Coordinates of C-alpha atoms in Angstrom, one line a residue:
P1 CA -149.0 38.1 58.2
S2 CA -149.8 34.4 58.6
E3 CA -146.7 33.8 60.5
K4 CA -146.1 35.0 64.0
L5 CA -143.4 37.3 64.7
D6 CA -141.0 36.3 67.6
L7 CA -140.5 39.4 69.5
D8 CA -138.0 38.0 72.0
A9 CA -135.8 37.0 69.0
W10 CA -136.0 40.3 67.2
K11 CA -135.1 42.0 70.6
K12 CA -131.9 39.8 70.7
V13 CA -131.0 40.8 67.3
M14 CA -131.5 44.5 67.7
K15 CA -129.4 44.4 71.0
S16 CA -126.6 42.7 69.4
G17 CA -126.7 45.1 66.4
L18 CA -126.4 48.0 68.9
Q19 CA -123.6 46.4 70.9
E20 CA -121.5 45.9 67.7
E21 CA -122.2 49.6 66.5
V22 CA -121.2 50.9 69.9
S23 CA -118.1 48.7 70.0
E24 CA -117.0 49.9 66.5
T25 CA -117.5 53.6 67.5
V26 CA -115.5 53.2 70.7
S27 CA -112.7 51.3 68.8
E28 CA -112.6 54.2 66.3
R29 CA -112.5 56.8 69.2
K30 CA -109.7 54.6 70.8
D31 CA -107.7 54.7 67.3
L32 CA -108.3 58.5 67.0
S33 CA -107.1 59.1 70.3
T34 CA -104.0 56.9 69.9
L35 CA -103.2 58.5 66.7
A36 CA -103.5 61.9 68.3
A37 CA -101.4 60.8 71.2
A38 CA -98.7 59.5 68.7
R39 CA -98.8 62.8 66.9
E40 CA -98.2 64.6 70.3
I41 CA -95.3 62.2 71.0
L42 CA -93.7 63.0 67.6
E43 CA -94.1 66.7 68.2
M44 CA -92.4 66.3 71.6
W45 CA -89.6 64.3 70.1
R46 CA -89.1 66.9 67.3
L47 CA -88.9 69.8 69.9
A48 CA -86.4 67.7 71.7
G49 CA -84.2 67.6 68.7
R50 CA -84.7 64.0 67.7
S51 CA -84.7 62.9 64.0
V52 CA -88.5 63.1 63.2
P53 CA -90.0 63.6 59.8
E54 CA -92.0 66.8 59.2
N55 CA -94.8 65.2 57.4
I56 CA -96.1 61.7 58.2
S57 CA -99.2 60.0 56.9
E58 CA -101.6 58.1 58.9
E59 CA -100.2 54.8 57.6
Q60 CA -96.8 55.5 58.6
L61 CA -98.2 56.6 62.1
K62 CA -100.0 53.4 62.4
T63 CA -96.7 51.5 61.4
F64 CA -94.8 53.7 64.1
M65 CA -97.4 52.7 66.6
E66 CA -97.2 49.0 65.9
C67 CA -93.5 49.0 66.5
P68 CA -92.7 46.5 69.2
S69 CA -90.0 48.7 71.1
K70 CA -89.1 52.2 71.6
S71 CA -85.8 51.7 69.8
A72 CA -87.6 50.2 66.7
K73 CA -89.8 53.3 66.9
K74 CA -86.8 55.5 66.8
K75 CA -85.2 53.7 64.0
Y76 CA -88.4 53.9 62.0
L77 CA -88.7 57.6 62.6
K78 CA -85.0 58.2 61.6
Y79 CA -85.6 56.2 58.3
L80 CA -88.6 58.4 57.5
H81 CA -86.6 61.5 58.4
L82 CA -83.7 60.6 56.1
K83 CA -86.2 59.6 53.3
E84 CA -87.7 63.1 53.6
L85 CA -84.4 64.7 53.5
Y86 CA -83.3 62.8 50.4
K87 CA -86.5 63.9 48.6
K88 CA -85.9 67.6 49.6
N89 CA -82.4 67.4 48.4
D90 CA -83.3 65.9 45.1
K91 CA -86.0 68.4 44.6
R92 CA -83.5 71.2 45.3
K93 CA -81.0 69.8 42.9
M94 CA -83.7 69.6 40.2
D95 CA -84.6 73.2 40.8
E96 CA -81.1 74.4 40.7
K97 CA -80.3 72.4 37.5
R98 CA -83.4 73.9 36.0
E99 CA -82.3 77.3 36.7
R100 CA -78.8 76.9 35.4
R101 CA -80.2 75.4 32.1
L102 CA -82.4 78.5 31.8
E103 CA -79.3 81.0 32.5
T104 CA -77.2 79.1 30.1
Q105 CA -79.9 79.4 27.4
K106 CA -80.3 83.1 28.1
Q107 CA -76.5 83.9 28.4
P108 CA -75.6 83.0 24.7
S109 CA -78.5 85.1 23.2
E110 CA -77.5 88.0 25.4
T111 CA -73.9 87.8 24.5
D112 CA -74.6 87.4 20.8
E113 CA -76.9 90.4 20.9
T114 CA -74.3 92.4 22.8
K115 CA -71.4 91.3 20.4
R116 CA -73.7 92.2 17.4
S117 CA -74.7 95.5 18.7
S118 CA -71.2 96.4 19.8
F119 CA -69.8 95.2 16.4
I120 CA -72.5 97.3 14.6
C121 CA -71.7 100.4 16.7
L122 CA -68.0 99.9 16.2
W123 CA -68.6 99.5 12.4
A124 CA -70.8 102.4 12.1
S125 CA -68.4 104.7 13.9
S126 CA -65.5 103.6 11.8
M127 CA -67.5 104.1 8.5
D128 CA -68.6 107.4 9.7
K129 CA -64.9 108.5 10.3
A130 CA -64.1 107.1 6.8
Y131 CA -66.9 109.0 5.2
N132 CA -66.1 112.1 7.0
W133 CA -62.5 111.9 6.1
R134 CA -63.5 111.4 2.3
V135 CA -65.8 114.4 2.5
A136 CA -63.2 116.5 4.3
Q137 CA -60.7 115.6 1.5
S138 CA -63.3 116.6 -1.2
M139 CA -63.6 120.1 0.4
I140 CA -59.9 120.7 -0.5
F141 CA -59.5 118.5 -3.6
G142 CA -63.1 117.5 -4.8
Q143 CA -65.1 118.8 -7.6
P144 CA -67.6 121.3 -6.6
L145 CA -71.4 120.8 -6.9
I146 CA -73.6 123.7 -6.2
F147 CA -77.3 123.8 -5.0
D148 CA -78.9 127.1 -5.9
M149 CA -81.2 128.2 -2.8
S150 CA -82.8 131.1 -4.4
Y151 CA -86.2 129.6 -5.2
E152 CA -87.9 129.8 -1.8
K153 CA -90.1 132.6 -2.8
D154 CA -91.5 130.5 -5.7
M155 CA -92.5 127.7 -3.6
S156 CA -95.0 127.0 -0.7
V157 CA -93.9 125.8 2.9
R158 CA -94.8 122.3 2.0
E159 CA -92.7 122.3 -1.3
V160 CA -89.8 123.9 0.6
A161 CA -89.9 121.1 3.2
N162 CA -90.0 118.5 0.4
T163 CA -87.0 120.2 -1.5
V164 CA -85.0 120.2 1.8
R165 CA -85.8 116.4 2.5
Q166 CA -84.6 115.7 -1.1
I167 CA -81.4 117.7 -0.4
V168 CA -80.8 115.8 2.8
L169 CA -80.9 112.5 1.0
S170 CA -78.5 113.9 -1.5
E171 CA -76.0 114.8 1.2
S172 CA -76.3 111.5 2.7
C173 CA -75.6 109.8 -0.8
N174 CA -72.8 112.1 -1.5
R175 CA -71.2 111.5 1.9
R176 CA -71.3 107.7 1.3
S177 CA -69.9 107.7 -2.1
V178 CA -66.2 106.7 -3.1
D179 CA -65.5 110.1 -4.5
P180 CA -67.8 112.7 -3.1
F181 CA -68.5 116.2 -4.3
H182 CA -67.7 119.3 -2.5
I183 CA -71.2 120.6 -1.9
H184 CA -72.0 124.3 -1.9
F185 CA -75.3 125.9 -0.8
C186 CA -75.3 129.4 -2.6
N187 CA -77.8 132.2 -2.1
F188 CA -78.6 130.7 1.3
N189 CA -80.0 133.0 4.0
D190 CA -79.8 132.2 7.7
D191 CA -83.4 133.6 8.2
S192 CA -84.8 131.5 5.3
L193 CA -87.3 128.8 5.3
Y194 CA -84.7 126.5 3.9
H195 CA -82.7 127.1 7.0
K196 CA -85.5 126.2 9.5
E197 CA -86.2 123.1 7.6
F198 CA -82.5 122.0 7.6
I199 CA -82.4 122.6 11.5
K200 CA -85.5 120.4 11.8
H201 CA -83.5 117.5 10.1
Y202 CA -80.0 118.0 11.2
K203 CA -80.7 119.6 14.6
E204 CA -77.2 119.8 16.3
A205 CA -75.5 118.2 13.3
W206 CA -76.2 121.1 11.0
G207 CA -73.2 122.9 12.2
K208 CA -70.9 119.9 11.8
L209 CA -71.7 119.2 8.1
L210 CA -68.8 119.1 5.8
I211 CA -70.4 121.5 3.2
T212 CA -69.8 125.1 2.2
V213 CA -72.8 127.4 3.0
T214 CA -72.8 131.0 1.7
D215 CA -75.0 133.7 0.9
Q216 CA -73.3 134.7 -2.2
C217 CA -74.2 133.9 -5.7
Y218 CA -72.3 131.3 -7.4
T219 CA -71.1 133.7 -10.0
D220 CA -69.4 135.6 -7.2
V221 CA -67.5 132.5 -6.0
F222 CA -66.5 130.6 -9.3
P223 CA -65.6 131.8 -12.5
K224 CA -68.7 131.8 -15.2
D225 CA -66.9 129.8 -17.8
K226 CA -66.7 127.0 -15.4
L227 CA -70.3 126.9 -14.5
I228 CA -73.0 124.7 -16.2
Y229 CA -76.7 125.0 -14.9
L230 CA -78.5 121.6 -15.1
T231 CA -82.1 122.1 -16.1
A232 CA -84.6 120.1 -18.0
D233 CA -85.6 123.1 -20.2
S234 CA -82.3 123.5 -21.7
P235 CA -82.1 123.1 -25.5
K236 CA -78.5 121.7 -25.1
V237 CA -78.2 118.0 -24.2
M238 CA -75.3 117.0 -22.0
K239 CA -73.0 114.4 -23.8
T240 CA -70.4 113.5 -21.3
F241 CA -69.6 114.4 -17.6
D242 CA -66.9 117.1 -17.4
H243 CA -64.7 116.8 -14.4
D244 CA -63.5 120.3 -14.9
K245 CA -66.9 122.0 -14.8
I246 CA -68.9 123.1 -11.8
Y247 CA -72.6 121.9 -12.1
I248 CA -75.5 123.7 -10.6
I249 CA -78.7 122.1 -9.5
G250 CA -81.8 124.2 -8.7
S251 CA -83.1 123.5 -5.2
M252 CA -86.8 123.2 -5.9
V253 CA -89.8 121.0 -6.7
D254 CA -90.2 121.4 -10.4
R255 CA -93.8 120.2 -10.4
S256 CA -95.1 123.6 -8.8
I257 CA -92.7 125.8 -10.9
K258 CA -93.5 127.4 -14.1
T259 CA -91.5 125.8 -17.0
G260 CA -88.3 127.7 -17.9
V261 CA -87.7 129.4 -14.5
S262 CA -84.3 127.9 -13.9
L263 CA -83.3 128.3 -17.6
A264 CA -84.3 131.9 -17.4
R265 CA -82.2 132.4 -14.3
A266 CA -79.3 130.9 -16.0
K267 CA -79.8 133.0 -19.2
R268 CA -80.1 136.1 -17.0
L269 CA -76.7 135.3 -15.3
G270 CA -75.1 134.4 -18.6
L271 CA -74.5 130.7 -17.8
E272 CA -74.2 127.7 -19.9
T273 CA -77.0 125.2 -19.5
A274 CA -77.5 121.4 -20.1
A275 CA -80.1 118.8 -19.9
L276 CA -79.7 115.1 -19.2
P277 CA -80.0 112.9 -22.4
L278 CA -83.0 111.2 -21.3
E279 CA -84.7 110.6 -24.7
K280 CA -81.4 109.6 -26.2
Y281 CA -80.9 106.7 -24.0
L282 CA -84.4 105.8 -22.6
L283 CA -87.7 105.1 -24.5
W284 CA -89.3 107.9 -22.5
N285 CA -93.1 107.9 -21.9
S286 CA -95.1 111.0 -22.1
G287 CA -94.5 113.3 -19.1
A288 CA -92.2 115.9 -17.7
K289 CA -88.5 115.1 -17.6
N290 CA -88.0 116.5 -14.2
L291 CA -86.2 114.3 -11.6
T292 CA -85.8 114.7 -7.8
L293 CA -82.7 116.2 -6.4
D294 CA -81.4 112.9 -4.7
Q295 CA -82.0 111.2 -8.2
M296 CA -79.9 113.8 -9.8
M297 CA -77.1 113.2 -7.1
H298 CA -77.3 109.5 -7.8
I299 CA -76.8 110.1 -11.5
L300 CA -74.0 112.6 -11.4
L301 CA -72.1 110.4 -8.8
T302 CA -72.4 107.5 -11.1
L303 CA -71.2 109.5 -14.0
K304 CA -68.4 110.9 -12.1
D305 CA -67.2 107.4 -11.0
T306 CA -68.0 105.4 -14.2
G307 CA -68.9 107.7 -17.1
D308 CA -71.5 105.1 -18.0
W309 CA -74.8 106.8 -19.1
K310 CA -76.8 103.5 -19.0
K311 CA -75.6 102.7 -15.4
A312 CA -76.3 106.3 -14.2
L313 CA -79.9 106.6 -15.8
E314 CA -80.9 103.4 -13.9
F315 CA -81.7 105.9 -11.0
V316 CA -84.5 107.3 -13.3
P317 CA -87.8 105.9 -11.9
K318 CA -89.0 102.9 -13.9
R319 CA -92.5 104.4 -14.3
K320 CA -91.1 107.2 -16.5
Y321 CA -89.7 105.1 -19.4
C322 CA -90.3 101.7 -21.1
G323 CA -86.6 100.6 -21.5
F324 CA -83.2 101.6 -22.8
V325 CA -82.7 102.4 -26.4
N326 CA -80.7 99.6 -28.1
R327 CA -78.2 101.9 -30.1
P328 CA -78.3 105.4 -28.7

């Protein structure tokens, strides 16, 4: 406040600042206009078919404008154009290489899966042919095994379905064995619940099964002295497997059947009966000695092939016994 402000000097300073700002904006406008003009020239050259890069930065454009002659400008643009082409070519090669690598990674897995699936299909078809050939031979030369299908009235619908499921497992086990049985379904009616359940399981394959199905009783098909009815209620214990006999299995779920039904049926027909020697070879727990049909099939097939009771009775569920007797 004590000093006097020199207004004239201040005016000079302000005027000079305005002039500098105006000159800077004018120069910027000139630069922008020249850059735009240069871009228009490049666009015209590109349309004319000259070697001009598609993308050019401001620094490159300024370098282009600073070139001393027209030929220098052309050479610089050609250099930028070739550089851009090299970059595009390298990027294309990298993309192709990445695609080829991905394809080579996919092809081995696909070929391996195709080979594996084709091998499995070929193996399965050849094994099916071998199994069917064995079963076909058993229908001529094999030992018969009978499933008695006369217990439908003694079971509920659910129990019949469970029985059929066990027979299906038995047939599959027999078909894959080395020396299969010739399976007979006796007392089998086409309008029975058994038949409906078999159709549900086998569908079109039911008519192609290599088994014998008949509505006759087994006593009308085979001599009585050859038949042995296997039942857990029999007082006679089976000692050895007889290859000359024909064994009969009752097609039922024993848990819902009254004790002695299969034994009474066998006695009524005057047939010999037998029970598996479970207590002779196994430390049996308390409980019924009834086994499922597929377990019976496994036991009979093992006895037929080896005659070894210990090996055959391994198919008895472990929960039913504590172990094997040391000296049966």
